PDB file of C-alpha atoms in Angstrom:
ATOM      1  CA  GLU D  24      -1.211  23.903 -66.197  1.00 78.00           C
ATOM      2  CA  ASP D  25      -0.488  23.701 -62.487  1.00 83.00           C
ATOM      3  CA  GLN D  26       1.119  20.113 -61.569  1.00 90.00           C
ATOM      4  CA  VAL D  27       2.025  18.631 -58.375  1.00 96.00           C
ATOM      5  CA  THR D  28       4.285  15.918 -58.162  1.00 97.00           C
ATOM      6  CA  GLN D  29       4.786  13.855 -54.667  1.00 98.00           C
ATOM      7  CA  SER D  30       7.372  11.543 -53.657  1.00 97.00           C
ATOM      8  CA  PRO D  31       7.846   8.814 -52.202  1.00 98.00           C
ATOM      9  CA  GLU D  32       4.274   7.296 -53.256  1.00 97.00           C
ATOM     10  CA  ALA D  33       4.753   5.208 -50.091  1.00 98.00           C
ATOM     11  CA  LEU D  34       7.226   5.733 -46.989  1.00 98.00           C
ATOM     12  CA  ARG D  35       7.253   3.033 -44.248  1.00 98.00           C
ATOM     13  CA  LEU D  36       8.906   4.357 -41.183  1.00 97.00           C
ATOM     14  CA  GLN D  37       9.692   2.876 -37.546  1.00 97.00           C
ATOM     15  CA  GLU D  38       8.201   5.051 -34.739  1.00 97.00           C
ATOM     16  CA  GLY D  39      10.875   7.505 -33.909  1.00 97.00           C
ATOM     17  CA  GLU D  40      12.659   7.526 -37.175  1.00 97.00           C
ATOM     18  CA  SER D  41      12.400  11.061 -38.738  1.00 98.00           C
ATOM     19  CA  SER D  42      11.980  11.463 -42.396  1.00 98.00           C
ATOM     20  CA  SER D  43      10.623  14.053 -45.094  1.00 98.00           C
ATOM     21  CA  LEU D  44       7.889  14.196 -48.091  1.00 98.00           C
ATOM     22  CA  ASN D  45       8.659  16.061 -50.942  1.00 98.00           C
ATOM     23  CA  CYS D  46       5.996  18.000 -53.173  1.00 98.00           C
ATOM     24  CA  SER D  47       7.302  19.857 -55.936  1.00 97.00           C
ATOM     25  CA  TYR D  48       5.170  22.112 -58.212  1.00 96.00           C
ATOM     26  CA  THR D  49       4.750  24.263 -61.137  1.00 93.00           C
ATOM     27  CA  VAL D  50       2.379  26.820 -61.031  1.00 89.00           C
ATOM     28  CA  SER D  51       1.383  30.301 -62.615  1.00 86.00           C
ATOM     29  CA  GLY D  52       1.093  32.702 -59.816  1.00 87.00           C
ATOM     30  CA  LEU D  53       1.118  30.948 -56.389  1.00 88.00           C
ATOM     31  CA  ARG D  54      -1.592  31.933 -54.201  1.00 87.00           C
ATOM     32  CA  GLY D  55      -0.630  28.740 -51.767  1.00 91.00           C
ATOM     33  CA  LEU D  56       0.517  25.458 -50.975  1.00 94.00           C
ATOM     34  CA  PHE D  57      -1.480  23.235 -49.007  1.00 94.00           C
ATOM     35  CA  TRP D  58      -0.908  20.194 -47.017  1.00 97.00           C
ATOM     36  CA  TYR D  59      -3.551  17.661 -45.894  1.00 97.00           C
ATOM     37  CA  ARG D  60      -3.654  14.384 -44.022  1.00 98.00           C
ATOM     38  CA  GLN D  61      -6.320  12.226 -45.146  1.00 97.00           C
ATOM     39  CA  ASP D  62      -7.110   8.781 -43.064  1.00 97.00           C
ATOM     40  CA  PRO D  63      -8.861   5.838 -44.936  1.00 94.00           C
ATOM     41  CA  GLY D  64     -12.513   6.300 -45.204  1.00 93.00           C
ATOM     42  CA  LYS D  65     -12.132  10.165 -44.315  1.00 95.00           C
ATOM     43  CA  GLY D  66     -11.944  13.401 -45.932  1.00 97.00           C
ATOM     44  CA  PRO D  67      -8.915  15.185 -46.089  1.00 97.00           C
ATOM     45  CA  GLU D  68      -7.910  17.246 -42.958  1.00 95.00           C
ATOM     46  CA  PHE D  69      -6.360  20.694 -43.224  1.00 93.00           C
ATOM     47  CA  LEU D  70      -2.733  21.161 -41.924  1.00 95.00           C
ATOM     48  CA  PHE D  71      -1.117  24.017 -43.424  1.00 92.00           C
ATOM     49  CA  THR D  72      -0.900  26.916 -45.892  1.00 93.00           C
ATOM     50  CA  LEU D  73       2.453  28.350 -47.080  1.00 94.00           C
ATOM     51  CA  TYR D  74       2.116  31.550 -48.971  1.00 91.00           C
ATOM     52  CA  SER D  75       5.661  32.559 -50.152  1.00 91.00           C
ATOM     53  CA  ALA D  76       9.397  31.077 -50.287  1.00 94.00           C
ATOM     54  CA  GLY D  77      10.983  30.374 -47.003  1.00 96.00           C
ATOM     55  CA  GLU D  78       7.987  30.167 -44.992  1.00 96.00           C
ATOM     56  CA  GLU D  79       7.573  27.373 -42.297  1.00 97.00           C
ATOM     57  CA  LYS D  80       4.984  26.038 -40.185  1.00 96.00           C
ATOM     58  CA  GLU D  81       4.784  23.743 -37.491  1.00 97.00           C
ATOM     59  CA  LYS D  82       2.154  21.591 -35.728  1.00 94.00           C
ATOM     60  CA  GLU D  83       3.217  18.876 -33.111  1.00 95.00           C
ATOM     61  CA  ARG D  84       5.470  16.586 -35.139  1.00 97.00           C
ATOM     62  CA  LEU D  85       4.740  18.190 -38.361  1.00 98.00           C
ATOM     63  CA  LYS D  86       6.938  20.834 -40.178  1.00 98.00           C
ATOM     64  CA  ALA D  87       6.407  22.360 -43.446  1.00 98.00           C
ATOM     65  CA  THR D  88       8.391  24.673 -45.646  1.00 98.00           C
ATOM     66  CA  LEU D  89       8.331  26.125 -48.879  1.00 97.00           C
ATOM     67  CA  THR D  90      10.717  26.853 -51.671  1.00 94.00           C
ATOM     68  CA  LYS D  91      10.195  28.369 -55.005  1.00 92.00           C
ATOM     69  CA  LYS D  92       9.956  25.027 -56.632  1.00 94.00           C
ATOM     70  CA  GLU D  93       9.284  22.650 -53.949  1.00 97.00           C
ATOM     71  CA  SER D  94       7.676  21.782 -50.409  1.00 98.00           C
ATOM     72  CA  PHE D  95       8.548  19.452 -47.768  1.00 98.00           C
ATOM     73  CA  LEU D  96       6.765  18.014 -44.905  1.00 98.00           C
ATOM     74  CA  HIS D  97       8.920  16.674 -42.442  1.00 98.00           C
ATOM     75  CA  ILE D  98       7.711  14.412 -39.624  1.00 98.00           C
ATOM     76  CA  THR D  99       9.915  14.186 -36.495  1.00 98.00           C
ATOM     77  CA  ALA D 100      10.038  10.968 -34.098  1.00 97.00           C
ATOM     78  CA  PRO D 101       6.770   9.762 -35.682  1.00 97.00           C
ATOM     79  CA  LYS D 102       4.408   7.808 -33.742  1.00 97.00           C
ATOM     80  CA  PRO D 103       1.773   5.228 -35.181  1.00 97.00           C
ATOM     81  CA  GLU D 104      -1.190   7.493 -35.327  1.00 97.00           C
ATOM     82  CA  ASP D 105       0.872   9.754 -37.624  1.00 98.00           C
ATOM     83  CA  SER D 106       0.203   6.873 -40.380  1.00 98.00           C
ATOM     84  CA  ALA D 107      -2.128   8.098 -43.083  1.00 98.00           C
ATOM     85  CA  THR D 108      -1.593   9.779 -46.933  1.00 98.00           C
ATOM     86  CA  TYR D 109      -0.341  13.245 -46.663  1.00 98.00           C
ATOM     87  CA  LEU D 110      -1.617  15.620 -49.678  1.00 98.00           C
ATOM     88  CA  CYS D 111      -0.338  18.330 -51.076  1.00 97.00           C
ATOM     89  CA  ALA D 112      -2.117  21.023 -53.110  1.00 94.00           C
ATOM     90  CA  VAL D 113      -1.457  24.110 -55.177  1.00 92.00           C
ATOM     91  CA  MET D 114      -3.213  27.000 -55.671  1.00 88.00           C
ATOM     92  CA  GLY D 115      -2.345  29.511 -58.924  1.00 85.00           C
ATOM     93  CA  SER D 116      -3.870  32.587 -60.318  1.00 80.00           C
ATOM     94  CA  TRP D 117      -6.764  30.410 -61.478  1.00 76.00           C
ATOM     95  CA  GLY D 118      -8.204  29.849 -58.086  1.00 78.00           C
ATOM     96  CA  LYS D 119      -8.424  26.403 -58.047  1.00 83.00           C
ATOM     97  CA  LEU D 120      -6.499  23.678 -55.819  1.00 86.00           C
ATOM     98  CA  GLN D 121      -4.354  21.234 -57.687  1.00 91.00           C
ATOM     99  CA  PHE D 122      -3.772  18.135 -55.880  1.00 94.00           C
ATOM    100  CA  GLY D 123      -0.856  15.701 -55.796  1.00 96.00           C
ATOM    101  CA  ALA D 124      -1.404  11.792 -55.716  1.00 96.00           C
ATOM    102  CA  GLY D 125      -0.140  11.687 -52.136  1.00 97.00           C
ATOM    103  CA  THR D 126       2.359   9.958 -49.736  1.00 98.00           C
ATOM    104  CA  GLN D 127       1.100   7.087 -47.976  1.00 98.00           C
ATOM    105  CA  VAL D 128       3.000   7.142 -44.595  1.00 98.00           C
ATOM    106  CA  VAL D 129       2.868   3.783 -42.404  1.00 98.00           C
ATOM    107  CA  VAL D 130       4.542   4.106 -38.948  1.00 98.00           C
ATOM    108  CA  THR D 131       5.381   0.975 -36.958  1.00 97.00           C
ATOM    109  CA  PRO D 132       5.576   0.477 -33.152  1.00 95.00           C
TER     110      PRO D 132
ATOM    111  CA  ASP E  26     -17.421  21.885 -33.678  1.00 68.00           C
ATOM    112  CA  ALA E  27     -18.051  23.416 -36.829  1.00 85.00           C
ATOM    113  CA  ARG E  28     -17.579  20.685 -39.849  1.00 94.00           C
ATOM    114  CA  VAL E  29     -18.816  20.147 -43.372  1.00 97.00           C
ATOM    115  CA  THR E  30     -21.577  17.366 -43.538  1.00 97.00           C
ATOM    116  CA  GLN E  31     -22.214  15.126 -46.526  1.00 98.00           C
ATOM    117  CA  THR E  32     -25.652  12.741 -47.089  1.00 98.00           C
ATOM    118  CA  PRO E  33     -25.484  10.021 -47.839  1.00 98.00           C
ATOM    119  CA  ARG E  34     -22.247   8.339 -46.703  1.00 97.00           C
ATOM    120  CA  HIS E  35     -22.569   5.437 -49.000  1.00 98.00           C
ATOM    121  CA  LYS E  36     -24.881   4.917 -52.115  1.00 98.00           C
ATOM    122  CA  VAL E  37     -24.881   1.882 -54.173  1.00 98.00           C
ATOM    123  CA  THR E  38     -27.222   2.213 -57.470  1.00 98.00           C
ATOM    124  CA  GLU E  39     -27.640   0.762 -60.608  1.00 97.00           C
ATOM    125  CA  MET E  40     -26.722   2.240 -64.055  1.00 97.00           C
ATOM    126  CA  GLY E  41     -28.834   4.591 -65.594  1.00 97.00           C
ATOM    127  CA  GLN E  42     -30.664   5.480 -62.180  1.00 98.00           C
ATOM    128  CA  GLU E  43     -30.353   9.174 -60.684  1.00 98.00           C
ATOM    129  CA  VAL E  44     -28.101  10.115 -57.594  1.00 98.00           C
ATOM    130  CA  THR E  45     -28.229  12.976 -55.747  1.00 98.00           C
ATOM    131  CA  MET E  46     -25.444  13.991 -53.170  1.00 98.00           C
ATOM    132  CA  ARG E  47     -25.656  16.845 -50.430  1.00 98.00           C
ATOM    133  CA  CYS E  48     -23.623  18.932 -48.690  1.00 98.00           C
ATOM    134  CA  GLN E  49     -23.873  21.461 -45.786  1.00 98.00           C
ATOM    135  CA  PRO E  50     -20.871  23.995 -45.798  1.00 97.00           C
ATOM    136  CA  ILE E  51     -19.507  25.148 -42.547  1.00 96.00           C
ATOM    137  CA  LEU E  52     -21.840  28.207 -41.259  1.00 94.00           C
ATOM    138  CA  GLY E  53     -20.562  31.300 -42.387  1.00 91.00           C
ATOM    139  CA  HIS E  54     -18.387  29.690 -45.424  1.00 92.00           C
ATOM    140  CA  ASN E  55     -19.211  31.289 -48.765  1.00 90.00           C
ATOM    141  CA  THR E  56     -17.483  29.057 -51.129  1.00 92.00           C
ATOM    142  CA  VAL E  57     -18.341  25.488 -51.734  1.00 94.00           C
ATOM    143  CA  PHE E  58     -16.508  23.010 -53.626  1.00 94.00           C
ATOM    144  CA  TRP E  59     -17.442  19.328 -55.173  1.00 96.00           C
ATOM    145  CA  TYR E  60     -14.387  16.764 -55.480  1.00 96.00           C
ATOM    146  CA  ARG E  61     -14.232  13.203 -56.774  1.00 97.00           C
ATOM    147  CA  GLN E  62     -11.604  10.757 -55.773  1.00 97.00           C
ATOM    148  CA  THR E  63     -10.298   7.651 -57.450  1.00 95.00           C
ATOM    149  CA  MET E  64      -7.235   5.560 -56.945  1.00 91.00           C
ATOM    150  CA  MET E  65      -6.379   6.277 -60.696  1.00 91.00           C
ATOM    151  CA  GLN E  66      -7.092  10.113 -60.875  1.00 91.00           C
ATOM    152  CA  GLY E  67      -6.651  11.191 -57.172  1.00 92.00           C
ATOM    153  CA  LEU E  68      -8.513  14.268 -55.950  1.00 94.00           C
ATOM    154  CA  GLU E  69     -10.360  16.411 -59.309  1.00 93.00           C
ATOM    155  CA  LEU E  70     -12.123  19.316 -58.775  1.00 93.00           C
ATOM    156  CA  LEU E  71     -15.472  19.275 -60.242  1.00 95.00           C
ATOM    157  CA  ALA E  72     -17.265  22.564 -59.580  1.00 93.00           C
ATOM    158  CA  TYR E  73     -17.343  25.362 -57.015  1.00 90.00           C
ATOM    159  CA  PHE E  74     -19.746  28.022 -55.799  1.00 92.00           C
ATOM    160  CA  ARG E  75     -18.956  31.646 -54.239  1.00 90.00           C
ATOM    161  CA  ASN E  76     -21.957  33.157 -52.558  1.00 91.00           C
ATOM    162  CA  ARG E  77     -24.063  30.443 -54.068  1.00 92.00           C
ATOM    163  CA  ALA E  78     -23.179  31.376 -57.567  1.00 91.00           C
ATOM    164  CA  PRO E  79     -21.214  29.010 -59.665  1.00 90.00           C
ATOM    165  CA  LEU E  80     -17.909  29.995 -60.736  1.00 87.00           C
ATOM    166  CA  ASP E  81     -16.283  27.053 -62.332  1.00 86.00           C
ATOM    167  CA  ASP E  82     -17.834  23.714 -63.581  1.00 86.00           C
ATOM    168  CA  SER E  83     -15.185  22.604 -66.229  1.00 86.00           C
ATOM    169  CA  GLY E  84     -14.206  19.351 -64.254  1.00 88.00           C
ATOM    170  CA  MET E  85     -17.840  18.292 -64.588  1.00 92.00           C
ATOM    171  CA  PRO E  86     -19.240  15.995 -67.506  1.00 88.00           C
ATOM    172  CA  LYS E  87     -21.929  18.451 -68.404  1.00 87.00           C
ATOM    173  CA  ASP E  88     -24.403  16.153 -69.998  1.00 93.00           C
ATOM    174  CA  ARG E  89     -24.770  14.195 -67.027  1.00 96.00           C
ATOM    175  CA  PHE E  90     -23.561  15.880 -63.932  1.00 97.00           C
ATOM    176  CA  SER E  91     -25.447  19.125 -62.271  1.00 96.00           C
ATOM    177  CA  ALA E  92     -24.317  21.041 -59.262  1.00 96.00           C
ATOM    178  CA  GLU E  93     -26.586  23.922 -57.465  1.00 95.00           C
ATOM    179  CA  MET E  94     -26.613  25.741 -54.239  1.00 96.00           C
ATOM    180  CA  PRO E  95     -30.524  26.357 -53.261  1.00 93.00           C
ATOM    181  CA  ASP E  96     -29.473  28.179 -50.567  1.00 93.00           C
ATOM    182  CA  ALA E  97     -26.390  29.073 -48.144  1.00 92.00           C
ATOM    183  CA  THR E  98     -26.462  25.751 -46.211  1.00 95.00           C
ATOM    184  CA  LEU E  99     -27.247  23.671 -48.940  1.00 97.00           C
ATOM    185  CA  ALA E 100     -25.037  22.390 -52.065  1.00 97.00           C
ATOM    186  CA  THR E 101     -26.181  19.528 -54.573  1.00 98.00           C
ATOM    187  CA  LEU E 102     -24.380  17.343 -56.865  1.00 98.00           C
ATOM    188  CA  LYS E 103     -26.505  15.021 -59.309  1.00 97.00           C
ATOM    189  CA  ILE E 104     -26.029  12.406 -61.759  1.00 97.00           C
ATOM    190  CA  GLN E 105     -28.573  11.463 -64.452  1.00 97.00           C
ATOM    191  CA  PRO E 106     -28.274   8.962 -65.757  1.00 97.00           C
ATOM    192  CA  SER E 107     -25.351   7.532 -63.497  1.00 97.00           C
ATOM    193  CA  GLU E 108     -22.721   5.101 -65.251  1.00 97.00           C
ATOM    194  CA  PRO E 109     -20.303   2.600 -63.398  1.00 97.00           C
ATOM    195  CA  ARG E 110     -17.377   5.059 -64.344  1.00 96.00           C
ATOM    196  CA  ASP E 111     -18.766   7.503 -61.958  1.00 97.00           C
ATOM    197  CA  SER E 112     -18.139   4.900 -58.813  1.00 97.00           C
ATOM    198  CA  ALA E 113     -15.923   7.018 -56.540  1.00 98.00           C
ATOM    199  CA  VAL E 114     -15.920   8.993 -53.390  1.00 98.00           C
ATOM    200  CA  TYR E 115     -17.209  12.570 -53.858  1.00 98.00           C
ATOM    201  CA  PHE E 116     -16.291  15.210 -51.398  1.00 98.00           C
ATOM    202  CA  CYS E 117     -17.740  18.678 -50.769  1.00 97.00           C
ATOM    203  CA  ALA E 118     -15.405  21.160 -49.244  1.00 95.00           C
ATOM    204  CA  SER E 119     -16.023  25.140 -48.205  1.00 94.00           C
ATOM    205  CA  GLY E 120     -14.072  27.946 -47.122  1.00 91.00           C
ATOM    206  CA  LEU E 121     -14.049  31.760 -47.123  1.00 85.00           C
ATOM    207  CA  GLY E 122     -13.532  33.671 -49.919  1.00 69.00           C
ATOM    208  CA  GLY E 123     -11.887  36.892 -49.973  1.00 57.00           C
ATOM    209  CA  GLY E 124     -10.722  37.329 -46.100  1.00 49.00           C
ATOM    210  CA  ALA E 125      -7.981  36.321 -44.152  1.00 47.00           C
ATOM    211  CA  ASN E 126      -6.790  32.509 -44.730  1.00 53.00           C
ATOM    212  CA  SER E 127      -9.370  32.647 -47.616  1.00 64.00           C
ATOM    213  CA  TYR E 128      -7.919  29.835 -49.787  1.00 78.00           C
ATOM    214  CA  GLU E 129      -8.073  27.106 -47.097  1.00 86.00           C
ATOM    215  CA  GLN E 130     -10.969  24.455 -47.800  1.00 90.00           C
ATOM    216  CA  TYR E 131     -12.470  21.921 -45.212  1.00 93.00           C
ATOM    217  CA  PHE E 132     -13.663  18.780 -46.199  1.00 96.00           C
ATOM    218  CA  GLY E 133     -16.508  16.802 -45.431  1.00 97.00           C
ATOM    219  CA  PRO E 134     -16.479  12.912 -44.932  1.00 97.00           C
ATOM    220  CA  GLY E 135     -17.610  11.967 -48.456  1.00 98.00           C
ATOM    221  CA  THR E 136     -20.157  10.134 -50.308  1.00 98.00           C
ATOM    222  CA  ARG E 137     -18.795   6.687 -51.525  1.00 98.00           C
ATOM    223  CA  LEU E 138     -20.918   6.075 -54.836  1.00 98.00           C
ATOM    224  CA  THR E 139     -20.927   2.712 -56.205  1.00 98.00           C
ATOM    225  CA  VAL E 140     -22.962   2.496 -59.627  1.00 98.00           C
ATOM    226  CA  THR E 141     -23.259  -1.418 -60.736  1.00 97.00           C
TER     227      THR E 141
END
């Protein structure tokens, strides 16, 4: 069974204080690893897809990386508007997304 | 600005009543997913369709939940009868199946269901 574990559960950062979120996974036949951002009262917003170990993708202050067992979401010099819950999900050979519980990030001015 | 739409956004109902949630996927997307989100369980896949055909509904309680796609622009999720434990946020997502970036899913704003 596909499993996704995210850490930490919650992260409080000062504006400008860079940090990383971890997503460790076990999956049969990885088709893709996905990062989403979710704001309170809204649906998850797609950020990145990573398909193979060694792949990296960037968007503004966010950078996602992938190894065979985990993915990291690096937040560089965060701003208060980066406050959100970040969700990691994997899709294996069954073709279904398995989500982690998320990391709640709060960035204070 | 293409996006998934869901109605209603909020629903409060009494136990035993029927609830119907609707979703309009992004035009051109051929895969539609229904998820449920709770604090305890997080995001769980209930069912999904490709080209309007149901591919998997193993995440749904079969005795009370049903999902359909009457046409390519409408997906429905019905609960009958509803129970307090069904209280959650229900999300619809859509994506392209089989093409480039075929596994990316785009979520709607959700329907917040409260069953009293």
